[in-house]
Coordinates of C-alpha atoms in Angstrom, one line a residue:
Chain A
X1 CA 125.8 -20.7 227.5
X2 CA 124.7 -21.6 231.1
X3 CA 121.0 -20.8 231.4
X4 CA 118.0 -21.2 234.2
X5 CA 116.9 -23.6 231.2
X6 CA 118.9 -25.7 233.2
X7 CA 119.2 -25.1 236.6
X8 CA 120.5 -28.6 237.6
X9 CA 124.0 -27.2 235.9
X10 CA 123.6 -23.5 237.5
X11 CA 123.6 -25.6 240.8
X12 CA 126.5 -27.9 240.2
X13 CA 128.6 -24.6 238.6
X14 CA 128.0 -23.1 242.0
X15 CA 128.9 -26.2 243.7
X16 CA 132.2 -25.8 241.7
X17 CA 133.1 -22.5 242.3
X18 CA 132.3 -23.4 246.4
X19 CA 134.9 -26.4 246.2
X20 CA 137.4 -24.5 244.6
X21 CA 137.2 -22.2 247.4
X22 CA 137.2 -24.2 250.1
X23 CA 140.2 -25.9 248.1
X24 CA 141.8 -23.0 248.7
X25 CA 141.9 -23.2 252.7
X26 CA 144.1 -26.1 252.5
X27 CA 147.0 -24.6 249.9
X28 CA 146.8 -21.8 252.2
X29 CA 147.5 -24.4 255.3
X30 CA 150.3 -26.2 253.8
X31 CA 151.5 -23.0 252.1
X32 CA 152.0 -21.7 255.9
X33 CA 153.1 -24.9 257.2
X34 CA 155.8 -24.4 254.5
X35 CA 157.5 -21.5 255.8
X36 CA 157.4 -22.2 259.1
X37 CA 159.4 -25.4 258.4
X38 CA 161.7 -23.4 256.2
X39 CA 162.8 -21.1 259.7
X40 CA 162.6 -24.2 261.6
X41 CA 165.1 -25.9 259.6
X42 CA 167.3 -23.1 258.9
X43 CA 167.7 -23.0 262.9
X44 CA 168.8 -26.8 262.4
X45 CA 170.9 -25.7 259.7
X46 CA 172.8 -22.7 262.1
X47 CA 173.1 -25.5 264.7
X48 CA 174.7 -28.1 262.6
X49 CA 177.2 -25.8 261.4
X50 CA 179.5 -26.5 258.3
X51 CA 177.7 -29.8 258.1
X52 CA 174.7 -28.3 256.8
X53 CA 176.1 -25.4 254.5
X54 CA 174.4 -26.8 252.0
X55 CA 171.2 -26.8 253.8
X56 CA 170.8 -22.7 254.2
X57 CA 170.2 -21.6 250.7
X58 CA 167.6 -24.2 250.3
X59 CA 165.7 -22.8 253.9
X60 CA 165.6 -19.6 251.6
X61 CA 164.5 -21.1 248.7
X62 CA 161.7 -23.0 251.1
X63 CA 161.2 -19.6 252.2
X64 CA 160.6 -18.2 249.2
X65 CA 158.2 -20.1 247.4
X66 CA 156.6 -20.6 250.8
X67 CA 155.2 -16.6 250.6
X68 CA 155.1 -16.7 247.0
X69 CA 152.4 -19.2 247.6
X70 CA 150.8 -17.9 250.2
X71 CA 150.6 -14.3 248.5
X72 CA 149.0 -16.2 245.4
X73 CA 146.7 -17.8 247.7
X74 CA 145.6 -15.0 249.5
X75 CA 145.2 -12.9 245.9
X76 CA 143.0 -15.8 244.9
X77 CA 141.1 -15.5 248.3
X78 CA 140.3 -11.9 247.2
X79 CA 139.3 -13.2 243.6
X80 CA 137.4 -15.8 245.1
X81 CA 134.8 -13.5 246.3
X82 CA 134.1 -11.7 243.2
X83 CA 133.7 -14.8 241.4
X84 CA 130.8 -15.5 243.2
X85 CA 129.4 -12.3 242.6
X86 CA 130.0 -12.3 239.1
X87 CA 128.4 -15.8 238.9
X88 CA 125.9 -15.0 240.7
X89 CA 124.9 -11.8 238.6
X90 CA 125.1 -14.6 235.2
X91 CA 122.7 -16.4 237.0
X92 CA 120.4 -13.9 237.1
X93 CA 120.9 -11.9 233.6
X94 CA 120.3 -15.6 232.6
X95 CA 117.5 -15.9 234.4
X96 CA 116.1 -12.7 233.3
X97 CA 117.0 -13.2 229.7
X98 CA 114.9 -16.7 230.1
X99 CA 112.2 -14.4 230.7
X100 CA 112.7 -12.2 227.7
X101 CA 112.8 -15.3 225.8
X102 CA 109.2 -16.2 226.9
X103 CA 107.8 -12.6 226.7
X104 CA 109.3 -12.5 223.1
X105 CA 107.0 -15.3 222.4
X106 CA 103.6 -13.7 224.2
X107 CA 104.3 -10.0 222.7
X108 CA 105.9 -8.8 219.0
X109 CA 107.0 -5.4 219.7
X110 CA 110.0 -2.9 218.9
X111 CA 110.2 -2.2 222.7
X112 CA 110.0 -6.1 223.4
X113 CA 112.6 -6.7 221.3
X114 CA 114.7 -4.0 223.0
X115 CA 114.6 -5.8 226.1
X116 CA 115.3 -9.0 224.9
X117 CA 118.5 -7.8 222.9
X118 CA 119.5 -5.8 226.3
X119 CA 118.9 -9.0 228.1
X120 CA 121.1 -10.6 225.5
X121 CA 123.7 -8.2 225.6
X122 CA 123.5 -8.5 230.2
X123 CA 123.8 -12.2 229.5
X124 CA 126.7 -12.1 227.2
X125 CA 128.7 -9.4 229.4
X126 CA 128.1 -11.4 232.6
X127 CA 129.5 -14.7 230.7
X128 CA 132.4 -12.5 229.8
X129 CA 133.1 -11.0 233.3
X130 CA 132.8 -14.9 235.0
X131 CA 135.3 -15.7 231.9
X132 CA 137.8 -13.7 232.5
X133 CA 138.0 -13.8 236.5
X134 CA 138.3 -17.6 235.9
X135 CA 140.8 -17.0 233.4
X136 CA 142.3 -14.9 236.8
X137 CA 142.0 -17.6 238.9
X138 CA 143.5 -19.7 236.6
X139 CA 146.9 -18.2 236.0
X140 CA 147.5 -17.2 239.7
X141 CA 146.9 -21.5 240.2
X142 CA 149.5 -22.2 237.3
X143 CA 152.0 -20.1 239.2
X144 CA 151.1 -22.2 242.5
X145 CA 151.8 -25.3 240.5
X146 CA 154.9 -24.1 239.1
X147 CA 156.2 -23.1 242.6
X148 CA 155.3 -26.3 243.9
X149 CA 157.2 -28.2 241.1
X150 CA 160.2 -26.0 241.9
X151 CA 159.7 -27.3 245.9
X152 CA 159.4 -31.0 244.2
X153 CA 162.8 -30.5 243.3
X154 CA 164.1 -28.5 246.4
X155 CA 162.6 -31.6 248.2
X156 CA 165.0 -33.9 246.3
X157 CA 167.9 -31.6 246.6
X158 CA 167.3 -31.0 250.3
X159 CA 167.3 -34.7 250.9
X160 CA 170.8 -35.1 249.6
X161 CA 172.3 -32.5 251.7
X162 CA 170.6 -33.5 254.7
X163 CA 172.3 -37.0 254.1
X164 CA 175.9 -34.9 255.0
X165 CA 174.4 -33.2 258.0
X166 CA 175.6 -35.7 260.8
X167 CA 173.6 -35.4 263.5
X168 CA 171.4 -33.5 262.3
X169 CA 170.7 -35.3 259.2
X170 CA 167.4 -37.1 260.9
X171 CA 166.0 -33.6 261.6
X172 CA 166.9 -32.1 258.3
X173 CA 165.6 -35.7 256.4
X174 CA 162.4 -34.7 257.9
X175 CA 162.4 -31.3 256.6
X176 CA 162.6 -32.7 253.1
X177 CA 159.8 -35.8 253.5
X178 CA 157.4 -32.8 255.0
X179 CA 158.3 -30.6 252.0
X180 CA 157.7 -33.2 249.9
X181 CA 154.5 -34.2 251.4
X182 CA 153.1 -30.4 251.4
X183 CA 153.9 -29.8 247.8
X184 CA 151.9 -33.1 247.2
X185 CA 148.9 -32.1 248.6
X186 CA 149.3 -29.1 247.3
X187 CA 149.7 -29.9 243.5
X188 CA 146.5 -32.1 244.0
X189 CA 144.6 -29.7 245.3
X190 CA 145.6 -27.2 242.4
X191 CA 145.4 -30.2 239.7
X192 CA 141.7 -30.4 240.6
X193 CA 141.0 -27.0 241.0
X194 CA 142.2 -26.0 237.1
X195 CA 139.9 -28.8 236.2
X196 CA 136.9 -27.8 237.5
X197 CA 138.2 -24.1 236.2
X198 CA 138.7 -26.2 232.8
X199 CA 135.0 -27.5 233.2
X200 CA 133.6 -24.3 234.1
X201 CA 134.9 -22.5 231.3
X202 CA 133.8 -25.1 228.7
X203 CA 130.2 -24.2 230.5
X204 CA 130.5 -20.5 229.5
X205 CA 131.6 -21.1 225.9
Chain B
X1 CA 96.5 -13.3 229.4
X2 CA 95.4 -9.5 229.8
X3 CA 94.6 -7.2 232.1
X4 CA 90.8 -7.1 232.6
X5 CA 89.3 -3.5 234.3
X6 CA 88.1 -3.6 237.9
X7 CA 87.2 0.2 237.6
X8 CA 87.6 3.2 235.6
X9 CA 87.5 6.3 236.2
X10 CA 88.8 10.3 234.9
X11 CA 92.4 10.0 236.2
X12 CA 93.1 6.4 236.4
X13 CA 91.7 2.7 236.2
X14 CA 92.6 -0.4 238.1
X15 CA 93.0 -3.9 236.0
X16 CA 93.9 -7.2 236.9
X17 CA 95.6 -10.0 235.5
X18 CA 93.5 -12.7 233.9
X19 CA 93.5 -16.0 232.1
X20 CA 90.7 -16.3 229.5
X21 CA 88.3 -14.8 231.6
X22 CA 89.5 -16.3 234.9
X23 CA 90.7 -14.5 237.4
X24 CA 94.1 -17.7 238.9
X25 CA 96.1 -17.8 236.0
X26 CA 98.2 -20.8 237.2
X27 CA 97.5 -23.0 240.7
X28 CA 98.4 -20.8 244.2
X29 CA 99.8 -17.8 242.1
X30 CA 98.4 -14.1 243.2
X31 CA 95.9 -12.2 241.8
X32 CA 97.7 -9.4 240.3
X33 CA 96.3 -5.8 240.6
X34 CA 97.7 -3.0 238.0
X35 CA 96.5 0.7 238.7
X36 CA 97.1 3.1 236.0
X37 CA 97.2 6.3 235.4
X38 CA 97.9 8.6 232.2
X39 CA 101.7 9.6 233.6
X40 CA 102.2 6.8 235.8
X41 CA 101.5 3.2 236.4
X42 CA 101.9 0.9 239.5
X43 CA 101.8 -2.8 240.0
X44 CA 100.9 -4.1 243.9
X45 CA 102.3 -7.4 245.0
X46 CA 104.4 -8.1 241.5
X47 CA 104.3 -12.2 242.0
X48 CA 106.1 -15.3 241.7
X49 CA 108.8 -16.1 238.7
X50 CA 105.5 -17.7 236.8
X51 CA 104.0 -14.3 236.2
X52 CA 107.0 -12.2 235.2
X53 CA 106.9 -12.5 231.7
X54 CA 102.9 -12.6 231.2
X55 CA 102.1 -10.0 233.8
X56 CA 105.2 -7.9 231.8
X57 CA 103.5 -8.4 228.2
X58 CA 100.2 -7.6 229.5
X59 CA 101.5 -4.5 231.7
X60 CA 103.1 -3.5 228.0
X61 CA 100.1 -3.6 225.8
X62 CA 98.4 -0.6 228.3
X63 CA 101.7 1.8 229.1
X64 CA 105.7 2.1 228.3
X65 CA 107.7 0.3 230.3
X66 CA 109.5 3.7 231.9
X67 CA 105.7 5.2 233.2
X68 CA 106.0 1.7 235.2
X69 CA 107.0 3.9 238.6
X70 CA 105.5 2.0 241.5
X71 CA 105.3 -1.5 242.6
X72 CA 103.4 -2.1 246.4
X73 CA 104.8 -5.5 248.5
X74 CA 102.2 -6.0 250.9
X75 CA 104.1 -7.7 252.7
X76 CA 107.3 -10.5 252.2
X77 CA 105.9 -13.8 251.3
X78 CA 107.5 -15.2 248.3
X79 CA 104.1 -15.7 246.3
X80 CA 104.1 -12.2 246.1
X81 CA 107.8 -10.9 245.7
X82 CA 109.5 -13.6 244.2
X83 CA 110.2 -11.5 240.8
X84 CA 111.7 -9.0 242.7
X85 CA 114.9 -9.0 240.8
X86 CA 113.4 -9.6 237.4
X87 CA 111.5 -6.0 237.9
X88 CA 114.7 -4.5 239.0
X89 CA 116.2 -5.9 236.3
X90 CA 113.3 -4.4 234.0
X91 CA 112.6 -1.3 235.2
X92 CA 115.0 0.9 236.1
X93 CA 113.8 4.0 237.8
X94 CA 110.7 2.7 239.8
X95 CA 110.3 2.6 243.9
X96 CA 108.9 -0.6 245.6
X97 CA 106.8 0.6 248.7
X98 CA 107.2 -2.2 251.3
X99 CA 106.4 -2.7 255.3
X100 CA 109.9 -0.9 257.1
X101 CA 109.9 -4.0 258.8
X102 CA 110.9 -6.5 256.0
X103 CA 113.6 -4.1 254.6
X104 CA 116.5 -6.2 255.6
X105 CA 114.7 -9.4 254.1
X106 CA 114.4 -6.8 250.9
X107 CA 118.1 -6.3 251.2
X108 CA 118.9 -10.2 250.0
X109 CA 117.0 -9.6 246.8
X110 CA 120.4 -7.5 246.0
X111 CA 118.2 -4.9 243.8
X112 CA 120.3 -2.3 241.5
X113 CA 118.1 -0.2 240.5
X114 CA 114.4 -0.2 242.6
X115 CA 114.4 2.4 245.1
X116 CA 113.0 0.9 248.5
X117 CA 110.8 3.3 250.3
X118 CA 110.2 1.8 253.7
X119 CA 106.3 2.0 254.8
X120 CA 106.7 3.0 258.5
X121 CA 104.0 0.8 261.1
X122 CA 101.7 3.8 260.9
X123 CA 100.9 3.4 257.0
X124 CA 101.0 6.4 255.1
X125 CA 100.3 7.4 251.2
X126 CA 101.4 7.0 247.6
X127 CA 100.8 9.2 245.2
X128 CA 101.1 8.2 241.9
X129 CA 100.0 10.5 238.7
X130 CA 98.0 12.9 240.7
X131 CA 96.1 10.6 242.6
X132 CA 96.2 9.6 246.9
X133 CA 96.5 5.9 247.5
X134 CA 96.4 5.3 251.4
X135 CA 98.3 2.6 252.7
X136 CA 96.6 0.9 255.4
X137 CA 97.7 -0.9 258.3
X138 CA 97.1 -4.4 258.5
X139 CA 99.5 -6.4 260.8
X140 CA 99.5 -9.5 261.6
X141 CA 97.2 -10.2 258.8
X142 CA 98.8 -12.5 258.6
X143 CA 102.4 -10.7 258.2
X144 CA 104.0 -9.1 261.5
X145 CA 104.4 -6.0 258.9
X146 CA 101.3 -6.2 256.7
X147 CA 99.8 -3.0 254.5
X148 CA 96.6 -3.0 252.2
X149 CA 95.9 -0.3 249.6
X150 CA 92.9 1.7 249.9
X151 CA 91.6 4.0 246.9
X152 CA 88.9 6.4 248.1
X153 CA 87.9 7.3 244.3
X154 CA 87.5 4.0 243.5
X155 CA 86.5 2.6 246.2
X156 CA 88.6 -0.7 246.3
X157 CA 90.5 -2.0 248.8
X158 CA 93.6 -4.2 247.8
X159 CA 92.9 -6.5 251.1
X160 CA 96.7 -8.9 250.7
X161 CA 95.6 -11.8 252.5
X162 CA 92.7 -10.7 254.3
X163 CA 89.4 -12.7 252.3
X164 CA 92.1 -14.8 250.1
X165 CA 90.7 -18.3 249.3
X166 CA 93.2 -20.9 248.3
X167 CA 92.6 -23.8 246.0
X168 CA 88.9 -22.4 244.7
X169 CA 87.1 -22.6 241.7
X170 CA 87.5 -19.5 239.8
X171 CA 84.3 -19.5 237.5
X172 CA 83.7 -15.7 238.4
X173 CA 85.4 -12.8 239.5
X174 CA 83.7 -11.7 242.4
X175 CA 81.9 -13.8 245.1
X176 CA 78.5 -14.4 244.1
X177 CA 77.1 -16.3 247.4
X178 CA 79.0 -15.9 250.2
X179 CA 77.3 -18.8 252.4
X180 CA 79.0 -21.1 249.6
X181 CA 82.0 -19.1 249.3
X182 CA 82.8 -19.4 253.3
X183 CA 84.3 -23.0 252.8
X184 CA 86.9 -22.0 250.8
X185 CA 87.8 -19.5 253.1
X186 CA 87.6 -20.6 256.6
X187 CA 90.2 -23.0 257.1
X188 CA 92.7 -20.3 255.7
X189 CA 91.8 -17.3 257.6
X190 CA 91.6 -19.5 260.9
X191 CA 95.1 -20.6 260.1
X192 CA 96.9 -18.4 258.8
X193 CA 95.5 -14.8 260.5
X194 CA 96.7 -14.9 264.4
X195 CA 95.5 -12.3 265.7
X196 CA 91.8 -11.5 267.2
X197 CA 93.0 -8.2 268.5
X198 CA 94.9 -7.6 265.3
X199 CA 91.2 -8.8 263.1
X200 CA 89.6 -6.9 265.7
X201 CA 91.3 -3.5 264.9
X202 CA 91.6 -3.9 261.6
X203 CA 87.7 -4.8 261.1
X204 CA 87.0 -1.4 263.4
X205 CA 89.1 0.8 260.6
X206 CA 88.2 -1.0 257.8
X207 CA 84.5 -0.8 258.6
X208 CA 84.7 3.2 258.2
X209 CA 85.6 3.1 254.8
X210 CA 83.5 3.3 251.8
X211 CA 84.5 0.1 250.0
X212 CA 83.1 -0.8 246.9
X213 CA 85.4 -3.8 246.1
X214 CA 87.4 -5.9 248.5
X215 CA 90.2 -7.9 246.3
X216 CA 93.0 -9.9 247.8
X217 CA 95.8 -12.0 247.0
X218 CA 93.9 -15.3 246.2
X219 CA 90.4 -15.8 244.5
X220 CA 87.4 -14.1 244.3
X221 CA 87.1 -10.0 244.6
X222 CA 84.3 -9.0 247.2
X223 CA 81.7 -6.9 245.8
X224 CA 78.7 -4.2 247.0
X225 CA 77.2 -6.2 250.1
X226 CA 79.4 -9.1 249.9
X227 CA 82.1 -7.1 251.3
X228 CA 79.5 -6.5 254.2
X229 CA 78.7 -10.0 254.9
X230 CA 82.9 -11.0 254.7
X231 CA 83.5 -8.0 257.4
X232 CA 80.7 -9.5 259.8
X233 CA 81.3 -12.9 259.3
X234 CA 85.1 -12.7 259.7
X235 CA 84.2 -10.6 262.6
X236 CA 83.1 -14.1 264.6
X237 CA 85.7 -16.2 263.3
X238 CA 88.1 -17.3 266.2
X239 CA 91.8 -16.9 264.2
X240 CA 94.9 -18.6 265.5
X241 CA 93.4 -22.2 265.4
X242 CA 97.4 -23.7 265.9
X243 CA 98.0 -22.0 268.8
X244 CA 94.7 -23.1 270.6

């Protein structure tokens, strides 16, 4: 259990919670870059005609996942914000149950011991609440990951088709390397997010 | 630690907090004053995070937790309101009585469940249990928004800053010569109170009160004629040494 005991950990779970939001800015960039690369390229695609009939389903697919993303993102935005509340009300029931610890020790009381068990209790719920929005957080990341796995293969897919666009293939080549590319940085940035979720969950057990 | 008796009387007494006998518990923390009163029970400028839980024990060996009502904030330095959210956390249907003035810095404390009563420039009152506290002006003393406690039954005045001596030995209670005690308090009061008009005022108001005991934040408690010989020598002090 995280307590003031320790407060070098307190700060460094903070420190966590502030990179995986800031994390978050950047999935929300590339998630937006996505998309408007999917309506870019579906122009391309209406331009080079039958040679990219391939190509449109996959602008749709691009689309798709594109504002899926982005809707997860912007969900965990919200979430973001209570998590930092509800890690910051664990620091203090910790803080407070520290003290109940230490006025345990001065006084022996019924009423003393009240307050330490209802410190207890504030400590244990606030664990609990910071548990489950991480456990939040964490399943609105997985479904980031798995639409980024999906645009791993689009990427591969796309490339293929853009190889029978003619002219256009260039333009449409570059559509797949940037999808590619954004799902990348993506993935990383989700990859380390779940860990530090990982690490801060193994904190509150 | 325990609370010691500065004075009682029929409807309530005033304690402080104290360390075998000496008034600084640990280095630089607050002297902590404790009125109480059979259905009530206040605690003025509640201290840094090192006092919570001994102040707490020694606040519970004299009254229930629930007939703590009141806590006074002087004014916003962290010495003295650091354990803000520990007492909100503690006791859940009291009202902190602070300067108007620092109610937005009060805001970042994020309390639940103290009720802030803003004191407005003026001063005002508190009464707590059947008995009148006045709260006395004090500004820039050192705080822009800076209030003392005055008790006209008991005669004490809870002074905040104004007499505090940092960093001095705490063999007594009160002051016992004031010629010796002065070097313990000069360099403070010429530092830290700006003011002359503000020392000025304050020494004109203060001076028509019937005060038995002067006690403030840090070290010794002023007593009979040493409250007299404080008044007239802070009188001549020149305050504001940075700015000169």
């Amino acid at each position: 259990m995280m307590t003031l005991g320790d407060d070098a950990k307190v700060v460094e779970n903070f420190v966590r919670v502030a990179q995986i939001i800031a994390n978050l800015e950047s999935i929300l960039t590339q998630a937006k870059n996505l998309s408007l690369t999917a309506k870019n390229a579906r122009v391309v695609a209406l331009r080079a005609g039958d040679a990219a009939l391939g190509f449109k389903p996959i602008t749709n697919f691009i689309d798709e996942f594109s504002e899926q993303t982005i809707a997860s993102t912007t969900k965990i935005a919200e979430l973001s914000n209570q998590l930092f509340r509800v890690a910051h009300k664990l620091v203090r029931s910790s803080q407070y149950f520290h003290q109940m610890t230490e006025l345990k020790a001065l006084v022996k009381s019924n009423q003393v011991e009240a307050m330490y068990q209802h410190a207890l209790k504030s400590q244990r719920r606030a664990a609990s609440q910071l548990s489950l929005a991480l456990s939040e957080l964490e399943n609105h990341f997985e479904d980031i990951q798995k639409q980024m796995q999906s645009a791993e293969y689009i990427a591969v897919t796309s490339r293929v088709e853009a190889t029978n666009a003619g002219d256009f293939s260039d333009s449409l080549q570059s559509v797949s390397d940037f999808i590619a590319s954004a799902a990348k940085t993506i993935k990383t940035a989700v990859v380390y997010n779940l860990s530090e979720i990982h690490t801060l969950r193994g904190v509150l057990k | 630690m325990k609370l010691a008796e500065l004075f009682k009387g029929k409807t309530h007494s005033w304690m402080m907090l104290e360390c075998n006998g000496s008034t600084q518990n640990t280095q630089g923390s607050i002297n902590q004053y404790f009125i109480h009163t059979e259905y009530e029970s206040m605690l003025m400028d509640p201290g840094g995070i090192e006092l919570f839980s001994p102040m707490l024990a020694a606040v519970l060996q004299h009254t229930e937790l629930d007939k703590l009502t009141t806590l006074f904030a002087s004014h916003q330095d962290p010495d003295l309101i650091a354990t803000l959210s520990l007492w909100d956390k503690a006791i859940s249907n009291a009202t902190l009585y602070a300067p108007s003035l620092w109610e937005r810095f009060i805001g970042h404390f994020d309390l639940d469940n103290l009720h802030f009563e803003g004191i407005s420039d003026e001063g005002g009152e508190i009464q707590l249990g059947g008995i009148r506290l006045r709260l006395l002006p004090a500004h820039y003393l050192h705080s822009a928004g800076n209030f003392q406690l005055f008790d006209p039954t008991a005669k004490i005045l809870m002074s905040a800053n104004v007499g505090s001596a940092i960093n001095a030995p705490n063999d007594n209670k009160f002051v016992e010569d004031f010629s010796q005690h002065v070097k313990h308090i000069e360099q403070f009061h010429k530092r830290w109170m700006p003011s002359n008009q503000a020392k000025a005022n304050w020494i004109a108001r203060v001076r028509e009160l019937d005060i038995q005991v002067l006690a403030p934040n840090h070290g010794k408690l002023y007593k009979g004629e040493k409250v007299q010989e404080f008044l007239e020598w802070f009188d001549k002090l020149d305050v504001g040494s940075a700015a000169k």
